[in-house]
mmCIF file of C-alpha atoms and ligand atoms in Angstrom:
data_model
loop_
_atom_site.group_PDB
_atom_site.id
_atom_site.type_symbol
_atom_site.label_atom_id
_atom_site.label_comp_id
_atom_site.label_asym_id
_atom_site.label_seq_id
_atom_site.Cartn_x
_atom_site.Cartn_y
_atom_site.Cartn_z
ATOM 1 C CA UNK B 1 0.000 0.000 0.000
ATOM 2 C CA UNK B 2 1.399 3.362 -0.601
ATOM 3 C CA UNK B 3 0.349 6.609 0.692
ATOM 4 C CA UNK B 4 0.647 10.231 0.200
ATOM 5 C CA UNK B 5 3.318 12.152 2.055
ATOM 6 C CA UNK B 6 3.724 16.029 2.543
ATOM 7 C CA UNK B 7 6.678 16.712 4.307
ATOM 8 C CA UNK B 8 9.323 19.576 4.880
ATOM 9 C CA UNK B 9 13.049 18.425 5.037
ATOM 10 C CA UNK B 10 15.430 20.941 6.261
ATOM 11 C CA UNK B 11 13.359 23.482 4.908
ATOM 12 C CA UNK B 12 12.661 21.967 1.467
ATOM 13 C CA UNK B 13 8.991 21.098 0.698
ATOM 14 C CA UNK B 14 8.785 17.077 -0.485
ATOM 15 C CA UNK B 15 5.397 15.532 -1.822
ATOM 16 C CA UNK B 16 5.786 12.486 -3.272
ATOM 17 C CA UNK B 17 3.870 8.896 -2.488
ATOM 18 C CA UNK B 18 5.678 6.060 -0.289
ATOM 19 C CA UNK B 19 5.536 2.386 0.401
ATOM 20 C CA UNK B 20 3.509 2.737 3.673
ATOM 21 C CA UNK B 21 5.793 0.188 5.544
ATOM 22 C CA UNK B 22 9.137 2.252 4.925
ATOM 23 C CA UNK B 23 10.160 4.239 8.001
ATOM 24 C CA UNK B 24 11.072 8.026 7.841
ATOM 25 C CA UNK B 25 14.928 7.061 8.439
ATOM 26 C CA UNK B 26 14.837 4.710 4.706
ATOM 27 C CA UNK B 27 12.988 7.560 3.077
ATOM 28 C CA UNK B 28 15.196 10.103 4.543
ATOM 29 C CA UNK B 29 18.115 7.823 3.203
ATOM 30 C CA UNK B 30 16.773 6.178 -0.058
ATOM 31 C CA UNK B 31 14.276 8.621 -1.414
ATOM 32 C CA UNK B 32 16.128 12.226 -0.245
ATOM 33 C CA UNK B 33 19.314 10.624 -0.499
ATOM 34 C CA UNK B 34 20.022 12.391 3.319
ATOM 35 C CA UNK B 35 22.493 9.549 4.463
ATOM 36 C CA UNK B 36 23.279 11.398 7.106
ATOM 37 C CA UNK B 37 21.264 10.180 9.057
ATOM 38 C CA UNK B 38 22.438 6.419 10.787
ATOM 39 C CA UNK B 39 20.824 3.502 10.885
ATOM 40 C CA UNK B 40 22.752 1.366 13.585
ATOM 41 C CA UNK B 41 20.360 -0.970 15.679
ATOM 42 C CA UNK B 42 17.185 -0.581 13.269
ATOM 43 C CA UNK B 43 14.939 -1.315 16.901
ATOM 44 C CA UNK B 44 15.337 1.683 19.108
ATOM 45 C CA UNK B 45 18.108 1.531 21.003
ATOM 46 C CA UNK B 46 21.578 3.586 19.904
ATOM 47 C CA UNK B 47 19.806 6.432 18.972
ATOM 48 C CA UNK B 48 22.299 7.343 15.563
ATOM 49 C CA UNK B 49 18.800 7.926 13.669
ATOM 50 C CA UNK B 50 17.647 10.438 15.619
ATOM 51 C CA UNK B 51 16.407 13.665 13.829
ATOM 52 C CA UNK B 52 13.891 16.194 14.632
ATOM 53 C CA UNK B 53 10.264 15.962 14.128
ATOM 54 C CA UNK B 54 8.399 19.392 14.641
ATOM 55 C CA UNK B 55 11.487 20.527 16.907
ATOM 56 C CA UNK B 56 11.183 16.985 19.021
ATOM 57 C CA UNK B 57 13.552 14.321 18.876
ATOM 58 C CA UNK B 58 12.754 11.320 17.303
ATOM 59 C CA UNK B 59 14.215 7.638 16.085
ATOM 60 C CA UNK B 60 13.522 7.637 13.107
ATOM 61 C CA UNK B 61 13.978 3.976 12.375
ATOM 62 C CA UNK B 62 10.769 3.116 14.323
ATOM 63 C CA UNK B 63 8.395 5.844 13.102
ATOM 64 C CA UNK B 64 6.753 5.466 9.643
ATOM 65 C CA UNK B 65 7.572 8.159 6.901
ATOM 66 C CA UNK B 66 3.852 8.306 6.733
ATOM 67 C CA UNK B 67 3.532 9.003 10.152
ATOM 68 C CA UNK B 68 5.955 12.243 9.349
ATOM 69 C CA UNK B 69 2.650 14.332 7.075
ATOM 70 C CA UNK B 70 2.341 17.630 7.629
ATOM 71 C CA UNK B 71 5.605 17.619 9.773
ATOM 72 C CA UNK B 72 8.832 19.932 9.629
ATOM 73 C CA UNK B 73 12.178 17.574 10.284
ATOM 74 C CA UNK B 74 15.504 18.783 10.493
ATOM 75 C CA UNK B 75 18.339 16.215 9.759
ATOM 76 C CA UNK B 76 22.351 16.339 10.489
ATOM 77 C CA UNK B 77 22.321 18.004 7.157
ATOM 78 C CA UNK B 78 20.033 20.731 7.754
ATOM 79 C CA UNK B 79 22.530 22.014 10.903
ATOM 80 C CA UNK B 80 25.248 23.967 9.054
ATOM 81 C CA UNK B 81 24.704 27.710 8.423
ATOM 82 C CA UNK B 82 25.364 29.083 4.571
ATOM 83 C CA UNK B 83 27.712 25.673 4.068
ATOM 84 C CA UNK B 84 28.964 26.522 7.659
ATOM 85 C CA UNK B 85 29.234 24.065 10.795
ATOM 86 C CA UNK B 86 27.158 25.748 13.324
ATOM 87 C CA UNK B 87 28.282 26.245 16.941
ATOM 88 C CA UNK B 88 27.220 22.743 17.848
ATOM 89 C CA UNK B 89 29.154 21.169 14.990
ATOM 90 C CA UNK B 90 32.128 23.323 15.705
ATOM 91 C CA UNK B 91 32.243 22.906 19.094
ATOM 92 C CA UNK B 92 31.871 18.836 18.663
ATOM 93 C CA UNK B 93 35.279 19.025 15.947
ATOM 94 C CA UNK B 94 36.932 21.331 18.338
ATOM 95 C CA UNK B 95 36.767 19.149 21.250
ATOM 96 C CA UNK B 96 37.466 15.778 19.502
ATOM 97 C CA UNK B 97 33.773 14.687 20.187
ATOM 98 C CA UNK B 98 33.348 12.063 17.678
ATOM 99 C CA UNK B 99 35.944 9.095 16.299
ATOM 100 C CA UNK B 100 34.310 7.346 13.592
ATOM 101 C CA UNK B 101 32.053 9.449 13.486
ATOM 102 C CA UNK B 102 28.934 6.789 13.149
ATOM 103 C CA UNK B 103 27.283 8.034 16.289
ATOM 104 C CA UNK B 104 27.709 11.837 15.552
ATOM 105 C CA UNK B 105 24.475 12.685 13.749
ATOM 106 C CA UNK B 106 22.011 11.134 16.285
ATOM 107 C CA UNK B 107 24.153 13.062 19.431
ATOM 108 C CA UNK B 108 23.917 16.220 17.525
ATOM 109 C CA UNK B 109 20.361 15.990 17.031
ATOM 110 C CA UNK B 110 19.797 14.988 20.615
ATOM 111 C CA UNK B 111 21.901 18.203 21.510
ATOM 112 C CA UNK B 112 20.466 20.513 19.148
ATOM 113 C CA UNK B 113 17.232 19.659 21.030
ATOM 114 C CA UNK B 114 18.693 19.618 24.445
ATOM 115 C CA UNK B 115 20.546 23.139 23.873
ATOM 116 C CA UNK B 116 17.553 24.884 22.308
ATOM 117 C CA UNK B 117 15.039 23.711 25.676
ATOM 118 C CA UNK B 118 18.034 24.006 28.307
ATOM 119 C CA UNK B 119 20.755 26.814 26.664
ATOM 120 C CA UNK B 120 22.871 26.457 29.739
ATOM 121 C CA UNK B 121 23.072 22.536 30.652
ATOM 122 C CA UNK B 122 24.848 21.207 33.486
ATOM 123 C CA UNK B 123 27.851 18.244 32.959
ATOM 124 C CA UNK B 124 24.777 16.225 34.253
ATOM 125 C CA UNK B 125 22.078 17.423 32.576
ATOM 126 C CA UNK B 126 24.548 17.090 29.361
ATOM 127 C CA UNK B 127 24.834 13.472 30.565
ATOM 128 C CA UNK B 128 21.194 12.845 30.692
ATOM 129 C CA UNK B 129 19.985 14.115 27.442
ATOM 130 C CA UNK B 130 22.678 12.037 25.480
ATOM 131 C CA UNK B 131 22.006 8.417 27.537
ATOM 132 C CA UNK B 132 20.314 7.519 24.696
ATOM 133 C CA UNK B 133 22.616 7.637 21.982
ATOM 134 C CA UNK B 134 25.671 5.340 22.413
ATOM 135 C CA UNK B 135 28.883 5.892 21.116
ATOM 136 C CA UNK B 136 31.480 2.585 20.531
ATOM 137 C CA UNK B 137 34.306 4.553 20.172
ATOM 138 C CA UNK B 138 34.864 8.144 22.253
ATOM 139 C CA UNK B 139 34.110 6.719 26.098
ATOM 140 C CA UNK B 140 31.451 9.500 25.794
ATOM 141 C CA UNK B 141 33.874 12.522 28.259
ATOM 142 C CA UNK B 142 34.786 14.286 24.127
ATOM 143 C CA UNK B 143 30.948 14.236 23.580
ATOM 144 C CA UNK B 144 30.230 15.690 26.610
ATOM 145 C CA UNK B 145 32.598 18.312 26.679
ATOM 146 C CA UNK B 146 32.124 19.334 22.746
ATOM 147 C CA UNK B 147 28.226 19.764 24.154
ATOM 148 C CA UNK B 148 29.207 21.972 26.987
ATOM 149 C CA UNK B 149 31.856 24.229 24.504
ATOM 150 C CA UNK B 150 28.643 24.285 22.057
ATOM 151 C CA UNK B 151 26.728 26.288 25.029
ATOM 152 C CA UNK B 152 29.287 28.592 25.687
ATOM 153 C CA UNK B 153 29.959 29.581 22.360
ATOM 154 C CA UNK B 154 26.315 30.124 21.510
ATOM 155 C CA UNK B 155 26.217 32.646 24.394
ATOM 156 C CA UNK B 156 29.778 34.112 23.134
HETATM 157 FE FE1 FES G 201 17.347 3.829 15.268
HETATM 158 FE FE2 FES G 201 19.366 2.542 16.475
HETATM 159 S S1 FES G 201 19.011 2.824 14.328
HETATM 160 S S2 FES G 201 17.758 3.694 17.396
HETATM 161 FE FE1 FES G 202 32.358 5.850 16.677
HETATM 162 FE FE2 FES G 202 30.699 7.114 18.297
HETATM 163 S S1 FES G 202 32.472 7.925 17.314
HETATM 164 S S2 FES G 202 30.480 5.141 17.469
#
């Protein structure tokens, strides 16, 4: 069954009609070609397919892409400014926050979130908003830190 699906990527206005059983993170991936976004576990659980639905976080390997109508979603790609890593993604480089860099979309997403509701987040706080998104490689004290430089300079 296919359905209908109006949906704004990054700012870019998509109709088009998908398979109703494909989730937002293959459309994202096959049909915008946004591979960006991660597809690790596929059932929930590392969080590197996290984007933004509406502002919210989301996994986007267990929601439907028809589930995304009428919704605005903002991927890793949509982050940088003019072709420009933003604060978050210069912060993250600066500090070393990412190795092989599979994890790295989903924490940003979970950050951009976490620094637009909370623009001055404790070490713990940090902590919190990122224990669901694992990491395999950085022991998690880069990601944390690159998080905490991203608050300061959006303040500077
Ligand atoms: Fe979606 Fe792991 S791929 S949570
Ligand atoms: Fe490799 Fe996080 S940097 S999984």
């Amino acid at each position: 069954m296919t359905v209908e699906l109006t949906v704004t990527v990054n700012g870019e206005l998509n109709s088009t009609v998908v398979d109703g059983r494909k989730t937002l993170a293959d459309f994202l991936r096959q049909e915008l070609g946004l591979t960006g976004t991660h597809l690790g576990c596929e059932h929930g659980v590392c969080g590197s397919c996290t984007v933004l639905v509406d502002g919210a976080s989301a996994r986007s390997c267990l929601m439907l892409a028809a589930q995304a109508n009428g919704t605005e979603i903002t991927t890793i790609e949509g982050l940088a400014v003019d072709g420009e890593l933003n604060d978050l993604q210069q912060a993250m480089r600066d500090s070393h926050g990412f190795q092989c860099g599979f994890c790295t979309p989903g924490f940003m997403m979970t950050a951009t979130e976490l620094l637009r509701e909370n623009p001055h987040p404790s070490e713990a706080e940090v902590r919190e908003a990122i224990s669901g998104n694992i990491c395999r490689c950085t022991g998690y004290q880069s990601i944390v830190k690159g998080i905490m430089r991203a608050a300061e300079l959006i303040h500077e």
